[in-house]
Coordinates of C-alpha atoms and ligand atoms in Angstrom, one line a residue:
X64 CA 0.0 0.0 0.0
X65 CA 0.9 3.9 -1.1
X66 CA 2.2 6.4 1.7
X67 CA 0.5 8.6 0.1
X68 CA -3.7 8.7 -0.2
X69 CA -5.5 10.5 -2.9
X70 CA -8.1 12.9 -2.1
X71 CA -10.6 14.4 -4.8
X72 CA -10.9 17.8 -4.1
X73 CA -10.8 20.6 -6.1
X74 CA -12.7 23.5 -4.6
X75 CA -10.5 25.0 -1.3
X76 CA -14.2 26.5 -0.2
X77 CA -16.3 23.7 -0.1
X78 CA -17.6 21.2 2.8
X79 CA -15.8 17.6 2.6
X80 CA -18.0 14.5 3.2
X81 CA -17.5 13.1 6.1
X82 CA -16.6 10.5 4.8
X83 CA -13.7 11.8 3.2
X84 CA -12.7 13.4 6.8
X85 CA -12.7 9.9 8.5
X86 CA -10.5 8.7 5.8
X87 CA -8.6 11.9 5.7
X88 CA -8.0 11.5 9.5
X89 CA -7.1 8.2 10.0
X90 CA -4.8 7.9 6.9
X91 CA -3.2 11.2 8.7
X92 CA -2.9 10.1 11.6
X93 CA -1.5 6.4 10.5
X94 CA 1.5 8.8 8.9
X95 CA 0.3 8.6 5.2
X96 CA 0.5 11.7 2.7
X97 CA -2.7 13.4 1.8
X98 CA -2.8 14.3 -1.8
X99 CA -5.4 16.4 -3.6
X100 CA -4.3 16.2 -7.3
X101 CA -7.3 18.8 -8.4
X102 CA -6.8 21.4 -5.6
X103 CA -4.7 24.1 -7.5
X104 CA -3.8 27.1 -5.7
X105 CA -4.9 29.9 -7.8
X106 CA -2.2 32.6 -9.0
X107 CA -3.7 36.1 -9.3
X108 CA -2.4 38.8 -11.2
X109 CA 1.3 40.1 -11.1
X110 CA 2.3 36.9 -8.7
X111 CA 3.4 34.9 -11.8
X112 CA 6.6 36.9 -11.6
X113 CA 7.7 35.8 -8.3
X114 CA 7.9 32.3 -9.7
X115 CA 11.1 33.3 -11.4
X116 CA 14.7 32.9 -10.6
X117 CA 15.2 36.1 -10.6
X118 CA 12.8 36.8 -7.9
X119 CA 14.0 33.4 -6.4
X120 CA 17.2 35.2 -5.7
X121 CA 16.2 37.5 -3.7
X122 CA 13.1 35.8 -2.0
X123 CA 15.6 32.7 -0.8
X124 CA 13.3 31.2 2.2
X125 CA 10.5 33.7 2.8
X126 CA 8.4 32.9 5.9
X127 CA 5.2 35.1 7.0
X128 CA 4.4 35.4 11.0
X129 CA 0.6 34.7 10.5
X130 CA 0.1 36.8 13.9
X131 CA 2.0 40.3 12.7
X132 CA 1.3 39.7 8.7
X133 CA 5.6 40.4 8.5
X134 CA 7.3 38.8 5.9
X135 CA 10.8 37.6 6.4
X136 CA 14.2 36.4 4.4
X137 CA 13.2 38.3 1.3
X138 CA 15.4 41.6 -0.3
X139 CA 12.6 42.2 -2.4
X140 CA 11.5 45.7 -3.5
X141 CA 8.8 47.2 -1.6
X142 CA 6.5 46.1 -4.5
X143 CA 7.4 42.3 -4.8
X144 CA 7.0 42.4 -1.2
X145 CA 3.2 43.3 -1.0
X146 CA 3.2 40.4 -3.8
X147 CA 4.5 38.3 -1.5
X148 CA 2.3 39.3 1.7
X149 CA -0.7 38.9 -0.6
X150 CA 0.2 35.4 -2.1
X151 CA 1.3 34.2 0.8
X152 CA -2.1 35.5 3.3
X153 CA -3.9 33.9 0.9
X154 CA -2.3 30.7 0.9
X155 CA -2.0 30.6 4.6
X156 CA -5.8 31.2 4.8
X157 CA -6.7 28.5 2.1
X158 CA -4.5 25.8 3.6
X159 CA -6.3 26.4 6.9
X160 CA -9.6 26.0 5.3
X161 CA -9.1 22.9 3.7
X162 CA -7.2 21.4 6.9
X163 CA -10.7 23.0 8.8
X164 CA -13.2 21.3 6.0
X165 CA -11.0 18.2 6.2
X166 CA -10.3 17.4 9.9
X167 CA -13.0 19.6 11.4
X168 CA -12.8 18.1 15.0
X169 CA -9.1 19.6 14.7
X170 CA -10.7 23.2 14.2
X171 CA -10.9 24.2 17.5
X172 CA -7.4 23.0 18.9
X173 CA -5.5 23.9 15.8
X174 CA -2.7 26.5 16.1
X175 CA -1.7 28.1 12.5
X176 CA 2.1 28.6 13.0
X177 CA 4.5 29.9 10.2
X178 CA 3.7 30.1 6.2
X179 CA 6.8 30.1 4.1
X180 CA 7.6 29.9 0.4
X181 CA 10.7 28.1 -1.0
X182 CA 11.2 29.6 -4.4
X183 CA 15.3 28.4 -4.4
X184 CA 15.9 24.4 -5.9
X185 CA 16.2 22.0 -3.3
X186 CA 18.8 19.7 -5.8
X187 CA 22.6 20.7 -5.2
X188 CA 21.8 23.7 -2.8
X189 CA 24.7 23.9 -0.3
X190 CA 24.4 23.5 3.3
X191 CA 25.4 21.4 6.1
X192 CA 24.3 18.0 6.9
X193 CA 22.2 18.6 9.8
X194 CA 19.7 21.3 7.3
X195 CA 20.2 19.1 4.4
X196 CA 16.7 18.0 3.6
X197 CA 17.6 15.8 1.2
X198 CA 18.4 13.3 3.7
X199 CA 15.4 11.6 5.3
X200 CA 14.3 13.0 8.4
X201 CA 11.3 14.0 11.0
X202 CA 10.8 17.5 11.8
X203 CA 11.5 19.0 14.6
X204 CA 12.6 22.7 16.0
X205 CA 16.0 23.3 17.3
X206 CA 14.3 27.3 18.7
X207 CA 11.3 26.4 18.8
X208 CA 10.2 24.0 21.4
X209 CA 6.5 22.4 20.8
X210 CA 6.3 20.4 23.8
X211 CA 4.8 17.4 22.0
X212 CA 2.2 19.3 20.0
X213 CA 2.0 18.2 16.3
X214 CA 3.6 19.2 13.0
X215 CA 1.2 19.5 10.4
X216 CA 2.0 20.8 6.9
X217 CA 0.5 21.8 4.0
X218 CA 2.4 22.6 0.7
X219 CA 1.6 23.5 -2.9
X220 CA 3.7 23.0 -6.0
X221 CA 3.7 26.3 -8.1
X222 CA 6.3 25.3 -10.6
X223 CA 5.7 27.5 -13.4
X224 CA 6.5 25.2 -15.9
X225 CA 5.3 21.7 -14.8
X226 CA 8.5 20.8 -12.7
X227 CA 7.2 18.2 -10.0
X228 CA 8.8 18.3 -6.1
X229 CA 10.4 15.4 -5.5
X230 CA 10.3 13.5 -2.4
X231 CA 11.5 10.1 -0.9
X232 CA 9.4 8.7 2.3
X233 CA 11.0 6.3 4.9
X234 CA 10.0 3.6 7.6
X235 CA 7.0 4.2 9.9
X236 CA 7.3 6.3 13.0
X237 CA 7.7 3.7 15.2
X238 CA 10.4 1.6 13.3
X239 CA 12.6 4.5 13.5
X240 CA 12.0 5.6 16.7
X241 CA 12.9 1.6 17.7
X242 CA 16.0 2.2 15.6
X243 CA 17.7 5.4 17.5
X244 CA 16.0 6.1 20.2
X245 CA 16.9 3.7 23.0
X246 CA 20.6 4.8 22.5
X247 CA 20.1 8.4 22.9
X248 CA 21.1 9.6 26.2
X249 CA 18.4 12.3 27.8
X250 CA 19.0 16.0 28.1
X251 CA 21.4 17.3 30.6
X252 CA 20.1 18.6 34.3
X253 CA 19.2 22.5 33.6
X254 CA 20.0 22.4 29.9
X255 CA 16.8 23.5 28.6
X256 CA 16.8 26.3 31.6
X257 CA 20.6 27.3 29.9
X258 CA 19.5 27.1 26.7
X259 CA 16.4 29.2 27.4
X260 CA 18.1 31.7 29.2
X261 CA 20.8 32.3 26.3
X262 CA 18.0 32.4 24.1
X263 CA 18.5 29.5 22.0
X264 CA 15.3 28.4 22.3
X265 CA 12.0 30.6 22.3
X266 CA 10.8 28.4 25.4
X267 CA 12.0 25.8 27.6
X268 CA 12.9 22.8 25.4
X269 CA 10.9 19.5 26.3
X270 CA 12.5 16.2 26.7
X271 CA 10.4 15.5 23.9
X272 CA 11.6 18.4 22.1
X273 CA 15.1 16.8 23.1
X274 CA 14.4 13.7 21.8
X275 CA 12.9 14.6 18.6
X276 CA 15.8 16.6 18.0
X277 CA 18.1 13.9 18.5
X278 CA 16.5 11.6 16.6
X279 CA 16.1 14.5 13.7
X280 CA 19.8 14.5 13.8
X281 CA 20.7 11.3 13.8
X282 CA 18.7 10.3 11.2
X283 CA 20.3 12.8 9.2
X284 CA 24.2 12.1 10.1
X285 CA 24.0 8.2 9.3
X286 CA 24.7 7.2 5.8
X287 CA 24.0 3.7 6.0
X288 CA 20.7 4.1 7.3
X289 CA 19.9 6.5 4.5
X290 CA 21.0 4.2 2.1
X291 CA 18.8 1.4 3.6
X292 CA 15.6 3.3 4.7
X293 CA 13.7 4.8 1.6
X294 CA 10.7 2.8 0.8
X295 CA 9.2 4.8 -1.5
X296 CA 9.9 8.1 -3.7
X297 CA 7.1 10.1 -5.1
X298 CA 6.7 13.0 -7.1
X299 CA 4.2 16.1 -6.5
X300 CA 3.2 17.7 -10.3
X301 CA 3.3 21.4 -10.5
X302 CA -0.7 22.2 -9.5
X303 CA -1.1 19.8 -6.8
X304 CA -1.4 20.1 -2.9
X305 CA -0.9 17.8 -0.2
X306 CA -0.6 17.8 3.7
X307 CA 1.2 15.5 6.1
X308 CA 2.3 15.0 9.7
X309 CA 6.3 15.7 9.3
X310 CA 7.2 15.3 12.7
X311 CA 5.9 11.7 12.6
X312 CA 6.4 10.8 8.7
X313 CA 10.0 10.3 7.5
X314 CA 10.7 12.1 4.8
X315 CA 13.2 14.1 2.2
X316 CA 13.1 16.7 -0.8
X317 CA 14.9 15.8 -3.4
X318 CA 14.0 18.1 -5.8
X319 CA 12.0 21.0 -6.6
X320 CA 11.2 24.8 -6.4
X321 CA 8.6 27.2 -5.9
X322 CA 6.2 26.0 -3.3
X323 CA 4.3 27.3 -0.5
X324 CA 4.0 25.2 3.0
X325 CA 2.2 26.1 5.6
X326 CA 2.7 24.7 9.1
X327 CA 0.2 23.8 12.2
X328 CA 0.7 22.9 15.9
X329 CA -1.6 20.6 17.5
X330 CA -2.4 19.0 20.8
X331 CA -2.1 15.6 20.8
X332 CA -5.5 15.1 23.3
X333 CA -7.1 17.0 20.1
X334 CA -6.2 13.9 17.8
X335 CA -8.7 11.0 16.9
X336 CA -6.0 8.6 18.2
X337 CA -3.3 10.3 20.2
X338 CA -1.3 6.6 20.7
X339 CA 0.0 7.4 17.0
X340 CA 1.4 10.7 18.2
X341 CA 5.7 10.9 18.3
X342 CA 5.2 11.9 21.8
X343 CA 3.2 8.7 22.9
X344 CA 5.5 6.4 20.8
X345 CA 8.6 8.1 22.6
X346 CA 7.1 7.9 25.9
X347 CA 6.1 4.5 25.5
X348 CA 9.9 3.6 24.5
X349 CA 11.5 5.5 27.5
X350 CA 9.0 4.7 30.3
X351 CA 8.2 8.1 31.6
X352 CA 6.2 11.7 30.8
X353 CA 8.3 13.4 28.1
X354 CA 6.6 16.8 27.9
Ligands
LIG606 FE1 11.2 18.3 6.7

């Protein structure tokens, strides 16, 4: 079976059947990838020229603080900036909708965090090993602590000119946390007070946030278990959207540029079955609360 579900959608404004969103959830929530093939995000006028290398260049990785409306990471003239603002409210707003008409017993616990748009190609960008996305990986925040809440995302593929995002998906959740986890050693008496303090971290990091963050890296710095652990690559066409759980589904880009992603915290209590949650799996494996 796919890691990845279809779902045929193609209007952002519409009311899912419900029995789309008990599908929806519990593929979600069993680590699968959502995909809606027919649920374009619609370009308006004068965006068209952001999706240009050009404009890449000097967007790099743009994010939006949904609270504040500020855009950040982008030298872009006052003009292509309001572009920007506008292309990516809107997306931040649609992607919430569908996640609302989707998984509406999420509505009310759901926390819209940070939109961003990744204009630059993900193939031969330079950077170290522990940001290199290429590798497969869970997400996790090394600033910002989430004290076991959830990592869902929702992205788009804008690619002017048909270019699909490439992605390869790993082992389940619980294989991988099997794998590394025992071996990690927890975090350090008063670290997360230190860390806190120097402002490394926005809040208090968790053990979970520890963990996570651990097992991110780790992932990430063995070569042999990158080699090993794809089990299936997939491409995303220009036009599509999907949405996944990336703190609990391992994944990688491998190629691709010009998409929007939009990320959301929630509670694990708000889940249909929190036992799937990263933090239940990790407490289960180390015998005690982790956040
Ligand atoms: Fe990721």
């Amino acid at each position: 079976m796919s890691d990845v579900i279809s779902f045929a959608i193609s209007d952002w404004n519409l009311a899912c059947p419900s029995e789309a969103q008990e599908r929806a959830t519990r593929a979600l929530e069993a680590g699968k990838v959502l995909l809606f093939p027919q649920l374009r995000f619609p370009i308006e006028n004068g965006e068209a020229q952001l999706l240009s290398p050009i404009a890449a260049g000097r967007a790099k990785n743009v994010s939006l603080d949904p609270a504040s409306g500020r855009v950040r990471g982008s030298d872009a003239d006052p003009a292509e900036l309001k572009l920007l603002q506008n292309m990516m409210t809107r997306w931040a707003t649609l992607s919430k909708k569908l996640v609302c008409q989707l998984l509406p017993h999420y509505a009310m616990a759901l926390q819209q965090a940070r939109t961003s748009y990744r204009p630059v190609e993900v193939a031969g960008r330079p950077t170290s090993w522990r940001k290199d996305d290429t590798r497969l990986h869970v997400d996790s925040f090394p600033s910002s602590p989430v004290h076991g809440r959830r990592i869902l995302r929702v992205f788009t593929n804008l690619h002017p000119q048909g270019v699909t995002r490439k992605w390869r998906l790993g082992e389940p959740f619980e294989a991988l946390a099997q794998h590394f986890v025992p071996s990690i050693p927890g975090p350090l008496p008063g670290s997360s007070f230190v860390l806190n303090a120097l402002g490394v971290t926005k809040s208090r990091r968790s053990a979970y946030d520890h963990f996570m963050l651990q097992l991110h890296d780790r992932m990430k710095a063995d070569a042999d278990y990158q080699a090993k652990a794809v089990r299936e690559s997939f491409e995303f066409p220009s036009g599509v959207t999907w949405m996944v759980y990336t703190d609990q589904v391992s994944h990688a880009a491998m190629g691709g540029r010009y998409a929007l992603e939009q990320t959301f915290l929630l509670p694990v209590e708000a889940m249909r079955d929190p036992a799937r949650s990263p933090l239940r799996v990790l407490e289960k494996l180390r015998g005690h609360a982790l956040a």
